[in-house]
Coordinates of C-alpha atoms in Angstrom, one line a residue:
Chain A
M1 CA -9.0 -32.5 52.3
S2 CA -5.5 -34.5 52.3
K3 CA -2.4 -32.3 51.6
K4 CA -2.3 -34.2 48.5
E5 CA -5.8 -32.7 47.1
I6 CA -5.0 -29.2 48.5
K7 CA -1.8 -29.0 46.2
E8 CA -3.6 -30.7 43.2
A9 CA -6.6 -27.8 44.0
E10 CA -3.6 -24.9 44.0
K11 CA -2.4 -26.1 41.2
L12 CA -5.6 -26.4 39.1
I13 CA -5.9 -22.6 40.6
G14 CA -2.6 -21.8 39.4
L15 CA -2.9 -23.3 35.7
K16 CA -6.8 -21.4 35.9
E17 CA -4.8 -17.9 36.6
K18 CA -2.4 -18.1 33.9
R19 CA -4.6 -19.3 31.4
F20 CA -6.8 -15.9 32.4
I21 CA -3.5 -13.9 32.3
F22 CA -3.0 -15.0 29.0
L23 CA -6.5 -14.3 28.0
R24 CA -6.4 -10.8 29.2
R25 CA -2.6 -9.8 27.6
C26 CA -4.5 -11.2 24.0
G27 CA -7.2 -8.6 24.8
A28 CA -4.6 -6.3 25.7
F29 CA -2.5 -6.4 22.8
I30 CA -5.6 -6.5 20.3
I31 CA -7.0 -2.7 21.8
D32 CA -2.8 -1.8 21.1
Y33 CA -2.8 -3.1 18.1
L34 CA -6.1 -1.4 17.0
I35 CA -4.4 2.0 18.5
I36 CA -1.4 1.6 16.3
N37 CA -3.3 0.8 13.3
I38 CA -5.8 3.6 13.7
I39 CA -3.0 6.2 14.2
I40 CA -0.9 4.8 10.7
S41 CA -4.1 5.3 9.1
L42 CA -4.3 8.4 9.8
A43 CA -1.0 9.6 9.2
F44 CA 0.1 7.8 6.2
K45 CA -3.3 8.3 4.3
S46 CA -1.7 11.4 2.4
V47 CA 1.2 8.7 1.6
I48 CA -1.2 6.4 -0.5
S49 CA -3.8 9.0 -1.8
N50 CA -0.8 10.6 -3.8
R51 CA -0.1 7.4 -5.5
A52 CA -3.1 5.0 -5.9
D53 CA -6.7 5.4 -7.1
L54 CA -8.2 5.6 -3.8
E55 CA -12.1 6.4 -5.4
G56 CA -14.7 4.6 -3.4
L57 CA -11.8 3.0 -1.3
G58 CA -10.9 3.2 2.7
F59 CA -7.5 3.2 3.5
W60 CA -6.9 -0.3 4.5
A61 CA -8.8 -1.9 1.1
A62 CA -6.5 0.9 -0.8
Y63 CA -2.9 -0.6 1.0
N64 CA -4.4 -4.2 0.2
S65 CA -4.5 -3.4 -3.2
M66 CA -1.2 -1.7 -3.1
I67 CA 0.3 -5.2 -1.3
A68 CA -1.2 -7.1 -4.8
D69 CA 0.8 -4.2 -6.8
P70 CA 4.3 -4.8 -7.3
S71 CA 5.2 -1.6 -8.2
F72 CA 4.9 -0.1 -4.6
S73 CA 7.4 -2.6 -3.0
S74 CA 9.8 -0.1 -2.1
L75 CA 6.9 2.2 -0.9
L76 CA 5.3 -0.9 1.1
L77 CA 8.6 -1.5 2.8
A78 CA 9.3 2.3 3.9
M79 CA 5.5 1.9 5.5
S80 CA 6.4 -1.4 7.3
I81 CA 9.4 0.1 8.4
S82 CA 7.7 2.7 9.7
S83 CA 5.1 1.3 11.5
A84 CA 7.4 -0.9 13.4
C85 CA 9.5 1.8 14.8
L86 CA 5.9 3.5 15.8
A87 CA 5.0 0.1 17.4
I88 CA 8.1 0.1 19.1
L89 CA 8.0 3.7 20.1
Y90 CA 4.3 2.9 21.4
F91 CA 5.1 -0.3 23.5
A92 CA 8.5 0.7 24.8
I93 CA 7.9 4.4 26.0
I94 CA 4.8 3.7 27.7
E95 CA 5.4 0.9 29.6
F96 CA 9.0 2.4 30.8
K97 CA 7.0 5.7 31.9
L98 CA 3.5 3.5 33.0
K99 CA 4.5 -0.3 33.1
Q100 CA 1.0 -0.2 31.1
T101 CA -0.1 0.0 27.4
L102 CA -3.8 1.6 27.1
G103 CA -4.4 -1.8 26.4
K104 CA -3.1 -3.2 29.6
I105 CA -4.6 -0.5 31.7
I106 CA -7.9 -1.5 30.4
F107 CA -7.3 -5.3 31.1
K108 CA -5.8 -4.8 34.5
I109 CA -2.6 -6.2 34.0
N110 CA 1.3 -4.8 34.7
V111 CA 4.9 -5.1 33.3
K112 CA 7.1 -6.3 36.1
S113 CA 10.9 -6.7 36.5
D114 CA 12.8 -9.3 37.7
A115 CA 15.4 -6.4 38.8
K116 CA 14.4 -3.4 40.9
E117 CA 12.8 -0.7 38.6
L118 CA 11.6 -1.4 34.9
S119 CA 14.6 -0.2 32.3
M120 CA 14.0 1.4 28.7
K121 CA 16.2 -1.5 27.6
Q122 CA 14.0 -4.2 29.0
S123 CA 11.1 -2.1 27.6
F124 CA 12.4 -1.9 24.4
L125 CA 13.7 -5.8 24.1
R126 CA 10.0 -7.3 25.3
N127 CA 8.4 -5.5 23.0
L128 CA 10.6 -5.8 20.2
P129 CA 8.5 -9.5 18.3
K130 CA 5.1 -6.9 18.6
A131 CA 6.7 -4.0 16.6
L132 CA 8.6 -6.9 13.6
V133 CA 4.5 -8.0 13.2
F134 CA 4.3 -4.7 11.1
I135 CA 7.7 -6.4 9.1
D136 CA 7.4 -10.3 9.0
S137 CA 4.1 -10.6 9.3
G138 CA 4.3 -11.7 13.0
L139 CA 6.4 -14.9 12.5
V140 CA 8.8 -13.7 15.2
L141 CA 5.7 -13.2 17.8
L142 CA 4.4 -16.3 16.7
I143 CA 7.6 -18.1 17.7
D144 CA 7.6 -16.0 20.9
L145 CA 4.0 -17.4 21.9
I146 CA 5.1 -21.1 21.0
Y147 CA 7.6 -20.6 23.9
M148 CA 5.4 -19.7 26.1
L149 CA 3.1 -22.5 25.8
F150 CA 6.1 -24.7 27.0
K151 CA 7.9 -22.3 29.6
K152 CA 4.9 -20.0 30.6
K153 CA 7.0 -17.2 30.0
R154 CA 7.5 -15.2 26.2
L155 CA 10.6 -16.0 24.8
F156 CA 11.4 -11.8 24.7
D157 CA 10.0 -11.7 28.4
F158 CA 12.4 -14.2 29.4
L159 CA 15.6 -12.5 27.3
A160 CA 14.2 -8.8 28.6
R161 CA 14.1 -10.1 32.3
T162 CA 10.5 -9.3 32.9
D163 CA 6.6 -10.7 33.0
V164 CA 3.2 -9.5 33.2
E165 CA 0.9 -10.1 35.7
Chain B
M1 CA 1.8 8.7 40.0
K2 CA -1.7 10.0 40.9
K3 CA -4.6 8.9 37.6
I4 CA -4.7 12.3 36.3
G5 CA -0.8 12.4 36.1
R6 CA -0.7 9.0 34.6
F7 CA -3.4 9.7 32.0
G8 CA -1.6 13.4 31.3
M9 CA 1.5 10.8 30.3
L10 CA -0.6 8.5 28.3
V11 CA -1.6 11.6 26.7
L12 CA 1.7 12.8 26.1
I13 CA 2.9 10.1 24.8
L14 CA 0.1 9.0 22.3
L15 CA 0.7 12.8 20.7
F16 CA 4.0 12.3 20.4
I17 CA 3.6 9.5 18.5
I18 CA 0.9 10.3 16.4
V19 CA 3.5 13.3 15.9
I20 CA 6.1 10.7 14.8
A21 CA 4.0 9.1 12.4
F22 CA 3.0 12.0 10.5
L23 CA 6.6 12.8 10.5
F24 CA 7.2 9.5 8.6
A25 CA 4.5 10.1 6.4
Q26 CA 6.0 13.7 5.3
I27 CA 9.4 12.0 5.1
I28 CA 8.3 9.6 2.4
N29 CA 6.4 12.0 0.5
F30 CA 9.4 14.3 0.5
F31 CA 11.7 11.7 -1.0
G32 CA 9.2 10.4 -3.4
I33 CA 8.7 7.1 -2.4
G34 CA 6.9 5.1 -4.4
E35 CA 6.3 7.8 -6.8
Q36 CA 8.7 6.8 -9.5
E37 CA 7.5 6.8 -12.9
T38 CA 6.9 3.2 -14.2
I39 CA 6.8 1.1 -17.3
A40 CA 4.8 -2.3 -16.4
I41 CA 5.5 -5.4 -18.0
I42 CA 2.6 -7.9 -18.5
P43 CA 4.1 -11.1 -19.4
I44 CA 1.5 -13.4 -21.7
Q45 CA 3.4 -16.5 -21.7
G46 CA 1.8 -19.5 -22.8
M47 CA -1.7 -20.9 -24.5
I48 CA -4.6 -18.6 -23.2
S49 CA -7.7 -20.0 -21.8
L50 CA -10.5 -19.1 -19.4
G51 CA -9.8 -20.4 -16.0
G52 CA -7.4 -22.9 -16.9
E53 CA -3.1 -22.3 -15.9
G54 CA -0.7 -24.8 -15.6
L55 CA 1.1 -27.2 -17.3
L56 CA -0.6 -29.3 -20.0
L57 CA 1.5 -32.0 -21.6
Q58 CA 4.3 -29.7 -21.3
N59 CA 2.6 -26.4 -22.3
Q60 CA 2.1 -23.5 -20.6
I61 CA -1.6 -22.6 -20.5
V62 CA -2.0 -18.9 -19.2
N63 CA -5.4 -17.6 -17.4
S64 CA -6.7 -14.5 -19.9
E65 CA -8.5 -13.6 -16.0
T66 CA -5.3 -13.3 -14.5
I67 CA -4.0 -11.4 -16.9
I68 CA -6.7 -9.0 -16.9
E69 CA -6.6 -8.6 -13.3
E70 CA -2.8 -7.8 -13.9
I71 CA -4.2 -5.0 -16.7
Q72 CA -6.3 -3.7 -14.3
K73 CA -4.1 -3.2 -11.5
A74 CA -1.4 -1.4 -13.7
D75 CA -4.1 0.9 -15.5
S76 CA -5.2 2.1 -11.9
N77 CA -1.8 2.8 -10.7
K78 CA -1.1 6.5 -10.9
N79 CA 2.4 6.0 -11.5
V80 CA 2.4 3.4 -14.2
K81 CA 2.7 5.7 -17.2
G82 CA 2.6 2.8 -20.2
I83 CA 2.3 -0.9 -20.8
V84 CA 4.5 -3.3 -22.3
F85 CA 2.8 -7.1 -22.9
D86 CA 5.3 -9.3 -23.3
I87 CA 4.1 -11.7 -25.6
N88 CA 5.2 -15.3 -26.3
S89 CA 1.8 -17.5 -27.1
P90 CA 0.5 -19.8 -30.1
G91 CA -2.9 -18.3 -29.3
G92 CA -6.2 -19.9 -27.2
T93 CA -9.6 -20.0 -26.6
V94 CA -11.6 -17.4 -28.9
V95 CA -13.7 -16.2 -25.6
A96 CA -10.1 -15.9 -23.6
S97 CA -8.6 -14.4 -26.4
K98 CA -11.2 -11.9 -27.1
E99 CA -11.9 -11.0 -23.6
L100 CA -8.0 -10.5 -23.1
A101 CA -7.9 -8.1 -26.5
D102 CA -11.0 -6.3 -25.1
A103 CA -9.4 -5.7 -21.8
I104 CA -6.3 -4.5 -23.2
A105 CA -8.1 -1.7 -25.7
K106 CA -10.0 -0.3 -22.6
V107 CA -6.6 0.6 -21.0
N108 CA -6.0 4.0 -20.6
K109 CA -2.1 4.3 -21.2
P110 CA 0.2 4.0 -24.4
S111 CA 0.8 0.5 -24.6
V112 CA 2.9 -1.8 -26.5
A113 CA 2.9 -5.6 -27.8
L114 CA 6.4 -7.1 -27.8
I115 CA 6.7 -10.6 -29.7
R116 CA 9.2 -12.8 -28.7
E117 CA 9.1 -16.4 -30.7
V118 CA 5.1 -16.4 -31.0
G119 CA 2.4 -14.1 -31.1
A120 CA -0.1 -15.6 -33.2
S121 CA -3.7 -16.3 -33.8
G122 CA -5.4 -15.2 -30.3
A123 CA -2.2 -13.6 -28.7
Y124 CA -1.7 -11.7 -32.2
W125 CA -5.9 -10.8 -31.4
A126 CA -4.4 -9.1 -28.3
A127 CA -1.8 -7.8 -29.7
A128 CA -3.2 -5.7 -32.2
S129 CA -5.5 -4.3 -29.5
T130 CA -2.6 -2.2 -28.2
D131 CA -0.8 1.0 -29.4
K132 CA 1.9 -0.7 -31.1
I133 CA 3.4 -4.0 -31.8
V134 CA 7.0 -5.0 -31.8
A135 CA 8.6 -8.6 -32.9
N136 CA 11.9 -9.9 -34.0
K137 CA 12.3 -10.3 -37.2
Y138 CA 12.1 -14.0 -37.0
S139 CA 8.9 -13.8 -34.3
M140 CA 5.9 -15.9 -35.8
T141 CA 2.9 -14.0 -35.9
G142 CA -0.1 -13.9 -37.6
S143 CA -1.9 -16.8 -38.0
I144 CA -5.5 -14.9 -38.3
G145 CA -8.0 -18.0 -38.4
V146 CA -9.8 -20.2 -36.3
L147 CA -9.1 -23.8 -35.4
G148 CA -11.6 -26.5 -34.1
S149 CA -10.7 -29.8 -34.5
Y150 CA -11.2 -33.3 -32.3
L151 CA -10.3 -36.8 -32.6
Q152 CA -12.8 -39.1 -34.1
F153 CA -13.4 -42.8 -33.1
S154 CA -16.0 -44.2 -35.3
G155 CA -13.6 -46.2 -37.2
L156 CA -11.7 -47.6 -34.4
M157 CA -14.8 -48.9 -32.7
E158 CA -16.3 -50.2 -35.7
K159 CA -12.8 -52.2 -35.9
Y160 CA -13.5 -53.4 -32.5
G161 CA -17.3 -53.6 -33.0
V162 CA -18.5 -51.1 -30.7
T163 CA -21.7 -49.6 -31.8
Y164 CA -22.8 -45.7 -31.0
E165 CA -26.2 -45.7 -29.5
Q166 CA -28.0 -42.0 -30.1
I167 CA -30.8 -41.3 -28.0
I168 CA -31.3 -37.3 -28.8
S169 CA -34.2 -34.8 -29.3
G170 CA -33.6 -32.7 -32.0
E171 CA -31.2 -34.0 -34.7
L172 CA -28.2 -31.5 -34.4
K173 CA -28.1 -32.0 -30.1
D174 CA -25.2 -34.4 -30.4
I175 CA -23.1 -32.0 -33.3
G176 CA -19.8 -33.0 -33.4
N177 CA -19.6 -35.7 -31.0
P178 CA -16.2 -38.1 -31.4
Y179 CA -18.1 -41.4 -31.7
A180 CA -19.9 -40.8 -35.1
E181 CA -18.8 -39.5 -38.7
L182 CA -19.8 -35.8 -39.0
T183 CA -22.6 -35.8 -42.0
D184 CA -22.3 -33.2 -44.5
E185 CA -24.9 -31.2 -43.0
E186 CA -23.5 -31.1 -39.4
R187 CA -20.3 -30.2 -41.3
N188 CA -21.9 -27.4 -43.0
I189 CA -23.1 -26.0 -39.8
L190 CA -19.4 -26.3 -37.7
Q191 CA -17.7 -24.5 -40.5
R192 CA -20.4 -22.0 -40.8
K193 CA -19.6 -21.2 -36.9
I194 CA -15.9 -21.2 -37.7
N195 CA -16.5 -18.5 -40.5
I196 CA -18.7 -16.3 -38.1
I197 CA -15.8 -16.1 -35.7
H198 CA -12.9 -15.9 -38.5
Q199 CA -14.7 -12.9 -39.9
G200 CA -15.1 -11.4 -36.4
F201 CA -11.8 -11.5 -36.1
L202 CA -10.4 -10.6 -39.2
E203 CA -12.7 -7.0 -38.9
D204 CA -11.3 -6.7 -35.5
I205 CA -7.7 -7.1 -36.7
K206 CA -8.6 -4.4 -40.0
E207 CA -10.2 -2.2 -37.8
K208 CA -7.2 -1.7 -34.9
R209 CA -4.3 -2.0 -37.2
G210 CA -6.3 0.2 -40.2
L211 CA -5.7 -2.0 -42.4
K212 CA -7.0 -1.5 -46.1
S213 CA -7.7 -5.1 -47.1
L214 CA -8.3 -8.5 -45.6
E215 CA -7.0 -10.1 -48.8
Q216 CA -4.0 -11.0 -48.0
I217 CA -4.3 -12.1 -44.2
K218 CA -7.2 -13.8 -44.2
S219 CA -5.5 -17.3 -45.2
G220 CA -4.5 -18.2 -41.7
E221 CA -1.1 -18.2 -42.6
F222 CA 1.3 -17.3 -40.1
Y223 CA 4.4 -15.1 -41.1
L224 CA 7.8 -14.0 -40.0
G225 CA 8.3 -10.8 -38.0
S226 CA 9.8 -9.4 -41.2
E227 CA 6.8 -10.4 -43.6
A228 CA 4.5 -9.0 -40.9
L229 CA 6.1 -5.6 -41.3
E230 CA 5.8 -5.5 -44.5
L231 CA 1.8 -6.5 -44.2
G232 CA 1.2 -3.9 -41.7
L233 CA 0.7 -6.1 -38.8
V234 CA 3.7 -5.1 -37.1
D235 CA 5.0 -1.9 -36.6
V236 CA 8.7 -2.0 -35.7
L237 CA 11.6 -4.9 -35.8
G238 CA 13.2 -5.2 -32.5
G239 CA 13.0 -6.6 -28.9
K240 CA 12.1 -5.4 -25.0
E241 CA 14.6 -2.2 -25.4
E242 CA 12.6 -0.8 -28.4
A243 CA 9.4 -2.1 -27.0
V244 CA 10.3 0.0 -23.7
A245 CA 11.8 3.0 -25.8
L246 CA 8.4 3.0 -27.5
V247 CA 6.3 3.4 -24.5
K248 CA 8.4 6.3 -23.0
E249 CA 8.0 8.2 -26.2
M250 CA 4.7 7.8 -26.3
A251 CA 4.2 8.5 -22.6
G252 CA 6.4 11.5 -22.4
I253 CA 8.6 10.1 -19.8
E254 CA 11.8 12.0 -19.5
E255 CA 13.9 10.2 -16.8
E256 CA 14.5 6.5 -16.5
P257 CA 11.4 5.3 -15.3
Q258 CA 11.2 1.8 -13.6
L259 CA 10.4 -1.3 -14.9
V260 CA 7.9 -3.2 -13.1
V261 CA 6.7 -7.2 -14.5
Y262 CA 2.9 -7.3 -13.2
E263 CA 2.3 -11.3 -12.8
E264 CA 0.6 -13.3 -10.3
R265 CA 2.7 -14.3 -7.5
E266 CA 2.7 -17.9 -7.2
S267 CA 2.3 -18.8 -3.6
L268 CA 3.9 -21.8 -2.0
F269 CA 1.4 -24.1 -2.5
D270 CA 1.4 -23.9 -6.4
K271 CA 5.1 -23.9 -6.1
L272 CA 4.4 -27.4 -4.6
N273 CA 1.6 -28.1 -7.2
R274 CA 3.7 -27.2 -9.7
L275 CA 6.3 -29.2 -9.1
S276 CA 4.5 -32.4 -7.9
T277 CA 2.8 -32.1 -11.9
L278 CA 6.0 -32.0 -13.5
T279 CA 7.2 -35.1 -11.4
G280 CA 4.6 -37.1 -12.6
Y281 CA 4.9 -36.0 -16.2
S282 CA 8.3 -37.3 -16.0
I283 CA 8.0 -40.2 -14.1
G284 CA 5.1 -41.0 -16.9
L285 CA 7.5 -40.4 -19.7
G286 CA 9.8 -42.2 -18.0
I287 CA 7.8 -45.4 -17.7
G288 CA 6.3 -44.8 -20.9
K289 CA 9.7 -45.0 -22.4
K290 CA 10.5 -47.8 -21.2
L291 CA 7.5 -49.8 -21.6
D292 CA 8.0 -49.1 -25.4
V293 CA 11.9 -50.7 -25.6
E294 CA 9.9 -54.0 -23.7
K295 CA 7.3 -53.6 -26.3
N296 CA 9.9 -53.6 -29.3
F297 CA 12.1 -56.6 -27.5
N298 CA 9.1 -58.9 -27.4
L299 CA 7.9 -58.3 -30.9
V300 CA 10.9 -59.1 -31.9
A301 CA 11.0 -62.6 -29.7

């Protein structure tokens, strides 16, 4: 193979690796998101059962019916903010301590810092969009991911000087 | 870090987060967020129809099924202690109005109908299903009757030599078609149907309002609020304040309740659709007016 062909092949492998990591990161996020939602549904079940007719409805069905009811807007806001706080605690503390959340452990990826060690501040900043999913329905995370399409790194990873590999 | 150590750390952190989650839930319960006593305000604004929505020749049309959904939401909410139906409607189609009236009658909480400018015909049918009716002294209400009308083009067709060919099985199959005059038999049949609906409407109002006689209201006349009060068709003359106060009293609410409007939220697509409908209508209106002017000039010429 010529030098040019070798370079092309290496570039192609690099791209494939990046795509593979992207898929693993997505898989890891889905698992972490599910864990957080399980915690939320267990903890807030009493909140919802005190306020709505839950007979025959599961937690999420009752929650969805509350979203459609305008009298619950203050409650939903309180629950959204609580859920966002729980999410940031989950991601930030676990990644700071272990460099991996449970989802990342399963998909064998780690968070790395551009500096020597990953700090709590970095961990907090890079996970902010994931927490905001519970308040703004994912708009910030979407912007984060669109940035990743062009720069091959999440915007908040860029701001926090971290990466995942 | 050893795997057991890492696993132990993970479990510890998860337990910590679970504890924090339950703490948040207890804080929300402690402060009673979302537990405030509520009075639901359900608007019924526009002509009541089954499945229709939006604008028709600048008249608002409201979907009875949408309102019924809002009623069910408010009724199933433990915090909602009473409902005010904010009515500004000239009425609507028979089935839609009856379904709405039945849905309101099934509500398990105190309800008051507040009639604004108009609460007549089918809208009054819905209002009569509540516990009390409040109206302004100049509100238009009543009109307890049934209307069935259509444009009939047979004269116009005859003028232009257009004929109507009827190929049917069963001589009454095309009763009420706009291209032929009604025969006496057809007219009587349609009148009979209207009378049946009217009688059902009257009986329902009589039962719900506890009226002794239907003589005074069966003509289909509309009444001002003050007249309706004398006839027993409304209970109180007043406005929103009086309606809310009535619900508070009936529901036994002591503290100031929160008032929450239950209506279908318009999506961005719905807003754009409504805007384009209004724009199209306005453009058409403008062109129509312009053409009128042109036509007049031509006539003069």
